[in-house]
Amino acid sequence: MTFDLDPIFKGRDFISIHDYTKEEIAYLLDLASKIKAIQKSGQPYPVLEGKTMGMIFQKPSTRTRVSFEVGMYQLGGYPLFLSPNDLQIGRGESVKDTALTLSRFLNGIMIRTFSHDEVLELAHYATIPVINGLTDLLHPCQVMGDMMTILEHKKTLEGIKLAFVGDGNNMAHSLLFGGAKTGMNVVIACPSGFEPDPEIMALAKEDAQETGARLWVVTDPEEALHDADVIYTDVWSSMGQEKESAEKEKRFASYQINQKNLALAKPEAIVMHCLPAKRGREITDEVIDGPQSVVFDEAENRLHAQKAIMAVVMQ
Ligand code: CP
Ligand code: NVA
């Protein structure tokens, strides 16, 4: 199967779902499912033959590292894993000089780091596409895989209700943008003081005017779960917040997804988690291993969704 890649994406960064139009997000989701079908049929799809992508990781990763590395290889390209222990950036070389240097060798950069501003700075100076593999603020590639997964199970995103129960974190933010661009209604249930960033919420609500998506925040997890089509949860303490975890466990105790509150959602609701999970905390074993859980479909779809992104921006 061959098809032309839309040149509109060529050379662009993928830092936030907010930066793309609703049509572009729909195109990427459709391309991801085509690329998945090609992969499943055993056909090669070497559209990035001869291209290289550096992957900078300032935080640990299982899924992001493996899916980007394998994805780049499957597209015919070559991925380079760049740890901060090996890069001069770890010894204080500037983001600017790193961006300018890497742009002379590579066709793209994927970065996972703490500060979102660091990714914006890298993208500003780099002359090649920069892909966000997670910051403290956003995790857009995860949500592209997630929306692909919801589409596979629910056939549509428009008008469905996704209940995110937990911390108003990077996942909550990217899910709000994802909902806004696709018409999926997203409710975030979190303890007061742990709401999503108001600036992100405001931007997402602006985006949502075009699709009619409803985006809102509640403190009562039961209210959010009521009639949900998709239940989403994530760790209560994200990478870099380990010191706060004991305190957060107390604040978030009633935000656990378990067999009892799962019953508040629609009977056919699917349960999602970006992983890694803290089993027994934000989600019970019974639910994550239960028949409604699609967490490993989500993990797999990272590969296909990111292949679509890499293919178009580095074409
Ligand atoms: N979901 C996700 O990004 O997982 P990793 O931290 O393992 O990459
Ligand atoms: N919110 C989590 C997501 C991990 C994929 C974190 O940032 O650690």
Short mmCIF file of C-alpha atoms and ligand atoms in Angstrom, two decimals:
data_model
loop_
_atom_site.label_atom_id
_atom_site.label_comp_id
_atom_site.label_asym_id
_atom_site.label_seq_id
_atom_site.Cartn_x
_atom_site.Cartn_y
_atom_site.Cartn_z
CA MET A 1 0.00 0.00 0.00
CA THR A 2 1.43 3.37 -0.92
CA PHE A 3 -0.05 6.82 -0.61
CA ASP A 4 1.28 10.37 -0.67
CA LEU A 5 2.03 12.06 2.62
CA ASP A 6 0.48 15.52 2.96
CA PRO A 7 3.35 18.02 2.47
CA ILE A 8 1.70 20.47 4.88
CA PHE A 9 3.36 18.65 7.80
CA LYS A 10 6.90 18.61 6.39
CA GLY A 11 9.49 20.18 8.69
CA ARG A 12 7.04 21.00 11.50
CA ASP A 13 7.52 20.37 15.21
CA PHE A 14 5.08 18.19 17.14
CA ILE A 15 5.09 19.79 20.57
CA SER A 16 1.40 20.18 21.38
CA ILE A 17 -1.87 18.96 19.89
CA HIS A 18 -2.98 22.58 20.29
CA ASP A 19 -0.58 23.59 17.47
CA TYR A 20 -2.46 21.46 14.90
CA THR A 21 -5.87 22.03 13.34
CA LYS A 22 -8.71 19.61 13.88
CA GLU A 23 -8.34 18.47 10.26
CA GLU A 24 -4.61 17.83 10.76
CA ILE A 25 -5.24 15.79 13.92
CA ALA A 26 -7.87 13.76 12.05
CA TYR A 27 -5.39 13.22 9.20
CA LEU A 28 -2.68 12.00 11.60
CA LEU A 29 -5.08 9.57 13.32
CA ASP A 30 -6.18 8.21 9.96
CA LEU A 31 -2.57 7.88 8.78
CA ALA A 32 -1.69 6.09 12.02
CA SER A 33 -4.35 3.47 11.43
CA LYS A 34 -3.20 3.01 7.80
CA ILE A 35 0.39 2.59 8.99
CA LYS A 36 -0.81 0.07 11.59
CA ALA A 37 -2.61 -1.91 8.86
CA ILE A 38 0.55 -1.93 6.73
CA GLN A 39 2.57 -3.15 9.70
CA LYS A 40 0.03 -5.90 10.48
CA SER A 41 0.02 -7.03 6.84
CA GLY A 42 3.78 -7.52 7.02
CA GLN A 43 4.49 -4.98 4.26
CA PRO A 44 7.47 -2.66 4.67
CA TYR A 45 6.86 1.11 4.82
CA PRO A 46 10.36 2.61 4.54
CA VAL A 47 9.38 6.25 3.98
CA LEU A 48 12.23 7.57 6.15
CA GLU A 49 14.98 5.55 4.52
CA GLY A 50 18.36 7.20 5.10
CA LYS A 51 16.98 9.57 7.75
CA THR A 52 18.14 9.81 11.36
CA MET A 53 16.41 10.94 14.55
CA GLY A 54 18.08 11.73 17.88
CA MET A 55 16.16 10.91 21.04
CA ILE A 56 17.05 12.95 24.12
CA PHE A 57 15.79 11.49 27.40
CA GLN A 58 16.17 13.51 30.61
CA LYS A 59 13.63 11.25 32.35
CA PRO A 60 13.21 7.47 32.30
CA SER A 61 10.99 5.72 29.78
CA THR A 62 9.90 2.28 28.67
CA ARG A 63 7.14 2.88 26.11
CA THR A 64 8.31 6.15 24.58
CA ARG A 65 11.87 5.04 24.07
CA VAL A 66 11.04 1.63 22.65
CA SER A 67 8.15 2.81 20.45
CA PHE A 68 10.10 5.70 18.92
CA GLU A 69 13.21 3.60 18.42
CA VAL A 70 11.35 0.67 16.87
CA GLY A 71 9.09 3.02 14.89
CA MET A 72 12.01 4.87 13.33
CA TYR A 73 13.64 1.55 12.42
CA GLN A 74 10.39 0.26 10.86
CA LEU A 75 10.17 3.44 8.75
CA GLY A 76 13.61 2.66 7.35
CA GLY A 77 15.38 5.32 9.42
CA TYR A 78 17.95 5.22 12.17
CA PRO A 79 17.21 6.27 15.78
CA LEU A 80 19.96 7.44 18.15
CA PHE A 81 19.33 7.22 21.89
CA LEU A 82 20.96 10.23 23.55
CA SER A 83 21.11 10.12 27.33
CA PRO A 84 21.99 13.23 29.34
CA ASN A 85 24.94 11.25 30.74
CA ASP A 86 26.42 11.10 27.26
CA LEU A 87 25.42 14.48 25.85
CA GLN A 88 27.37 17.63 26.69
CA ILE A 89 24.02 19.17 27.67
CA GLY A 90 24.40 17.13 30.87
CA ARG A 91 27.61 19.10 31.55
CA GLY A 92 26.01 22.45 30.87
CA GLU A 93 26.22 22.98 27.09
CA SER A 94 23.37 25.29 26.11
CA VAL A 95 20.13 24.09 24.59
CA LYS A 96 20.77 26.53 21.74
CA ASP A 97 24.19 25.10 20.83
CA THR A 98 22.84 21.57 21.19
CA ALA A 99 19.96 22.40 18.83
CA LEU A 100 22.21 24.05 16.25
CA THR A 101 24.70 21.18 16.36
CA LEU A 102 22.19 18.34 16.21
CA SER A 103 20.46 20.07 13.29
CA ARG A 104 23.66 19.57 11.24
CA PHE A 105 23.59 15.79 11.74
CA LEU A 106 20.02 14.68 12.12
CA ASN A 107 16.64 14.88 10.40
CA GLY A 108 14.65 15.14 13.62
CA ILE A 109 14.85 15.23 17.41
CA MET A 110 12.55 13.65 19.95
CA ILE A 111 12.94 14.98 23.47
CA ARG A 112 11.58 13.95 26.89
CA THR A 113 12.43 16.41 29.61
CA PHE A 114 11.11 18.31 32.63
CA SER A 115 10.70 21.89 31.45
CA HIS A 116 8.34 22.55 28.57
CA ASP A 117 10.22 25.78 27.87
CA GLU A 118 13.35 23.73 27.18
CA VAL A 119 11.52 21.93 24.38
CA LEU A 120 10.26 25.23 22.99
CA GLU A 121 13.81 26.62 23.09
CA LEU A 122 15.22 23.52 21.40
CA ALA A 123 12.57 23.79 18.69
CA HIS A 124 13.22 27.51 18.26
CA TYR A 125 16.91 26.99 17.47
CA ALA A 126 16.70 23.61 15.71
CA THR A 127 16.26 23.70 11.95
CA ILE A 128 14.80 20.18 12.01
CA PRO A 129 11.48 18.96 13.50
CA VAL A 130 11.29 18.51 17.27
CA ILE A 131 8.84 15.99 18.72
CA ASN A 132 7.70 16.24 22.34
CA GLY A 133 8.10 12.87 24.09
CA LEU A 134 6.72 14.29 27.38
CA THR A 135 7.33 17.38 29.47
CA ASP A 136 5.97 18.36 32.88
CA LEU A 137 3.25 20.20 30.94
CA LEU A 138 2.22 17.93 28.05
CA HIS A 139 2.38 14.41 26.62
CA PRO A 140 0.92 14.82 23.12
CA CYS A 141 2.21 11.60 21.51
CA GLN A 142 0.56 9.57 24.26
CA VAL A 143 -2.78 11.22 23.54
CA MET A 144 -2.45 10.58 19.79
CA GLY A 145 -2.07 6.86 20.59
CA ASP A 146 -4.92 7.12 23.08
CA MET A 147 -7.30 8.75 20.61
CA MET A 148 -6.42 6.09 18.04
CA THR A 149 -7.30 3.46 20.67
CA ILE A 150 -10.61 5.13 21.53
CA LEU A 151 -11.48 5.30 17.84
CA GLU A 152 -10.77 1.58 17.48
CA HIS A 153 -13.04 0.72 20.39
CA LYS A 154 -15.76 3.38 20.14
CA LYS A 155 -15.64 4.16 16.36
CA THR A 156 -15.86 7.90 17.10
CA LEU A 157 -14.42 10.58 19.34
CA GLU A 158 -17.09 13.17 18.73
CA GLY A 159 -19.63 13.39 21.51
CA ILE A 160 -18.22 10.66 23.72
CA LYS A 161 -17.44 11.34 27.39
CA LEU A 162 -13.93 10.76 28.70
CA ALA A 163 -13.52 11.00 32.48
CA PHE A 164 -9.95 11.61 33.62
CA VAL A 165 -9.74 10.89 37.34
CA GLY A 166 -6.59 12.00 39.17
CA ASP A 167 -3.97 14.70 39.05
CA GLY A 168 -4.45 17.65 36.67
CA ASN A 169 -1.09 16.81 35.09
CA ASN A 170 0.59 16.57 31.67
CA MET A 171 -1.79 13.76 30.65
CA ALA A 172 -4.85 15.74 31.70
CA HIS A 173 -3.58 18.74 29.71
CA SER A 174 -2.95 16.81 26.52
CA LEU A 175 -6.28 14.99 26.84
CA LEU A 176 -8.01 18.38 27.09
CA PHE A 177 -6.32 19.47 23.85
CA GLY A 178 -7.13 16.13 22.23
CA GLY A 179 -10.79 16.44 23.20
CA ALA A 180 -10.92 20.05 22.04
CA LYS A 181 -9.62 19.16 18.56
CA THR A 182 -11.83 16.12 18.04
CA GLY A 183 -15.14 16.99 19.73
CA MET A 184 -14.62 14.51 22.58
CA ASN A 185 -16.03 15.72 25.90
CA VAL A 186 -13.41 15.60 28.66
CA VAL A 187 -14.10 15.95 32.37
CA ILE A 188 -11.21 16.07 34.83
CA ALA A 189 -11.95 14.96 38.40
CA CYS A 190 -9.23 16.03 40.83
CA PRO A 191 -8.88 17.20 44.44
CA SER A 192 -8.95 20.98 44.80
CA GLY A 193 -5.47 22.40 44.34
CA PHE A 194 -4.63 19.78 41.68
CA GLU A 195 -6.67 21.19 38.81
CA PRO A 196 -5.23 21.45 35.29
CA ASP A 197 -3.28 24.63 34.51
CA PRO A 198 -5.84 27.40 33.89
CA GLU A 199 -3.91 28.66 30.85
CA ILE A 200 -4.10 25.21 29.24
CA MET A 201 -7.78 24.98 30.08
CA ALA A 202 -8.42 28.40 28.50
CA LEU A 203 -6.55 27.49 25.31
CA ALA A 204 -8.31 24.13 25.09
CA LYS A 205 -11.70 25.79 25.55
CA GLU A 206 -10.87 28.19 22.71
CA ASP A 207 -10.00 25.20 20.49
CA ALA A 208 -13.19 23.46 21.59
CA GLN A 209 -15.36 26.21 20.17
CA GLU A 210 -14.68 24.78 16.74
CA THR A 211 -15.69 21.21 17.57
CA GLY A 212 -18.27 21.74 20.31
CA ALA A 213 -16.31 19.60 22.81
CA ARG A 214 -17.30 20.16 26.43
CA LEU A 215 -14.32 20.46 28.79
CA TRP A 216 -14.83 20.81 32.53
CA VAL A 217 -13.35 20.09 35.97
CA VAL A 218 -15.05 18.61 39.04
CA THR A 219 -13.81 17.49 42.45
CA ASP A 220 -16.17 14.53 42.75
CA PRO A 221 -14.83 11.45 40.94
CA GLU A 222 -18.29 9.83 40.96
CA GLU A 223 -19.78 12.78 39.13
CA ALA A 224 -17.10 12.46 36.45
CA LEU A 225 -17.47 8.71 36.10
CA HIS A 226 -21.24 8.83 35.72
CA ASP A 227 -22.14 7.64 32.20
CA ALA A 228 -18.55 7.86 30.97
CA ASP A 229 -17.57 6.08 27.74
CA VAL A 230 -13.88 6.20 28.59
CA ILE A 231 -12.28 6.18 32.02
CA TYR A 232 -8.71 7.45 32.15
CA THR A 233 -6.30 7.54 35.05
CA ASP A 234 -2.61 8.18 35.62
CA VAL A 235 -0.17 8.17 38.50
CA TRP A 236 -0.88 10.67 41.27
CA SER A 237 2.79 11.73 41.38
CA SER A 238 4.46 12.26 38.02
CA MET A 239 8.15 11.83 37.28
CA GLY A 240 10.07 14.43 39.26
CA GLN A 241 7.37 14.73 41.96
CA GLU A 242 8.42 11.67 43.95
CA LYS A 243 8.94 13.74 47.13
CA GLU A 244 5.25 14.65 47.16
CA SER A 245 3.97 11.10 46.79
CA ALA A 246 3.18 10.30 50.46
CA GLU A 247 1.13 13.49 50.84
CA LYS A 248 -0.57 12.95 47.49
CA GLU A 249 -1.59 9.39 48.34
CA LYS A 250 -3.68 10.79 51.18
CA ARG A 251 -5.26 13.53 49.07
CA PHE A 252 -6.05 11.21 46.17
CA ALA A 253 -7.27 8.12 48.07
CA SER A 254 -10.88 8.55 46.92
CA TYR A 255 -9.77 9.01 43.29
CA GLN A 256 -8.82 5.36 42.79
CA ILE A 257 -10.44 3.54 39.87
CA ASN A 258 -11.79 0.29 41.27
CA GLN A 259 -14.52 -2.24 40.53
CA LYS A 260 -17.03 -0.31 42.62
CA ASN A 261 -16.80 3.07 40.91
CA LEU A 262 -16.25 1.51 37.48
CA ALA A 263 -19.92 0.56 37.69
CA LEU A 264 -20.88 4.25 37.52
CA ALA A 265 -19.66 4.47 33.93
CA LYS A 266 -21.45 2.99 30.95
CA PRO A 267 -21.34 -0.83 31.04
CA GLU A 268 -19.31 -0.85 27.80
CA ALA A 269 -16.88 1.85 29.02
CA ILE A 270 -13.21 1.27 28.35
CA VAL A 271 -10.50 1.87 30.95
CA MET A 272 -7.27 3.60 29.97
CA HIS A 273 -3.95 4.39 31.64
CA CYS A 274 -0.89 5.76 29.87
CA LEU A 275 1.34 3.55 32.08
CA PRO A 276 3.49 3.12 34.06
CA ALA A 277 0.80 2.43 36.68
CA LYS A 278 1.05 2.23 40.44
CA ARG A 279 -1.17 -0.79 40.82
CA GLY A 280 -3.25 -0.69 44.00
CA ARG A 281 -3.07 3.11 44.13
CA GLU A 282 -4.74 5.00 41.25
CA ILE A 283 -6.10 1.75 39.78
CA THR A 284 -6.71 -1.71 41.20
CA ASP A 285 -5.32 -4.92 39.70
CA GLU A 286 -8.86 -6.10 39.14
CA VAL A 287 -9.64 -3.13 36.87
CA ILE A 288 -6.35 -2.84 35.01
CA ASP A 289 -6.38 -6.59 34.31
CA GLY A 290 -10.17 -6.67 33.78
CA PRO A 291 -12.17 -7.03 30.56
CA GLN A 292 -12.76 -3.27 30.14
CA SER A 293 -9.07 -2.38 30.25
CA VAL A 294 -7.40 -1.41 26.96
CA VAL A 295 -4.09 -0.27 28.46
CA PHE A 296 -1.88 -2.46 26.29
CA ASP A 297 -3.74 -1.47 23.12
CA GLU A 298 -2.86 2.08 24.12
CA ALA A 299 0.76 1.15 24.64
CA GLU A 300 0.91 -0.53 21.22
CA ASN A 301 -0.77 2.37 19.47
CA ARG A 302 2.01 4.70 20.60
CA LEU A 303 4.11 2.95 17.97
CA HIS A 304 1.65 3.48 15.12
CA ALA A 305 0.66 7.03 16.08
CA GLN A 306 4.28 8.13 16.39
CA LYS A 307 5.22 6.49 13.09
CA ALA A 308 2.56 8.68 11.47
CA ILE A 309 3.99 11.80 13.14
CA MET A 310 7.61 10.94 12.28
CA ALA A 311 6.72 10.03 8.70
CA VAL A 312 5.01 13.35 7.96
CA VAL A 313 7.31 15.78 9.77
CA MET A 314 10.55 14.20 8.50
CA GLN A 315 9.24 13.33 4.97
N1 CP B 1 3.33 6.27 28.72
C1 CP B 1 4.65 6.54 28.62
O1 CP B 1 5.06 7.57 28.10
O2 CP B 1 5.45 5.57 29.15
P1 CP B 1 7.02 5.66 29.37
O3 CP B 1 7.25 6.63 30.52
O4 CP B 1 7.42 4.25 29.72
O5 CP B 1 7.67 6.15 28.12
N1 NVA B 2 2.09 11.85 34.32
C1 NVA B 2 3.10 10.85 34.13
C2 NVA B 2 3.01 10.28 32.75
C3 NVA B 2 4.02 9.19 32.46
C4 NVA B 2 3.92 8.65 31.06
C5 NVA B 2 4.47 11.44 34.37
O1 NVA B 2 4.73 12.54 33.89
O2 NVA B 2 5.27 10.81 35.06
#
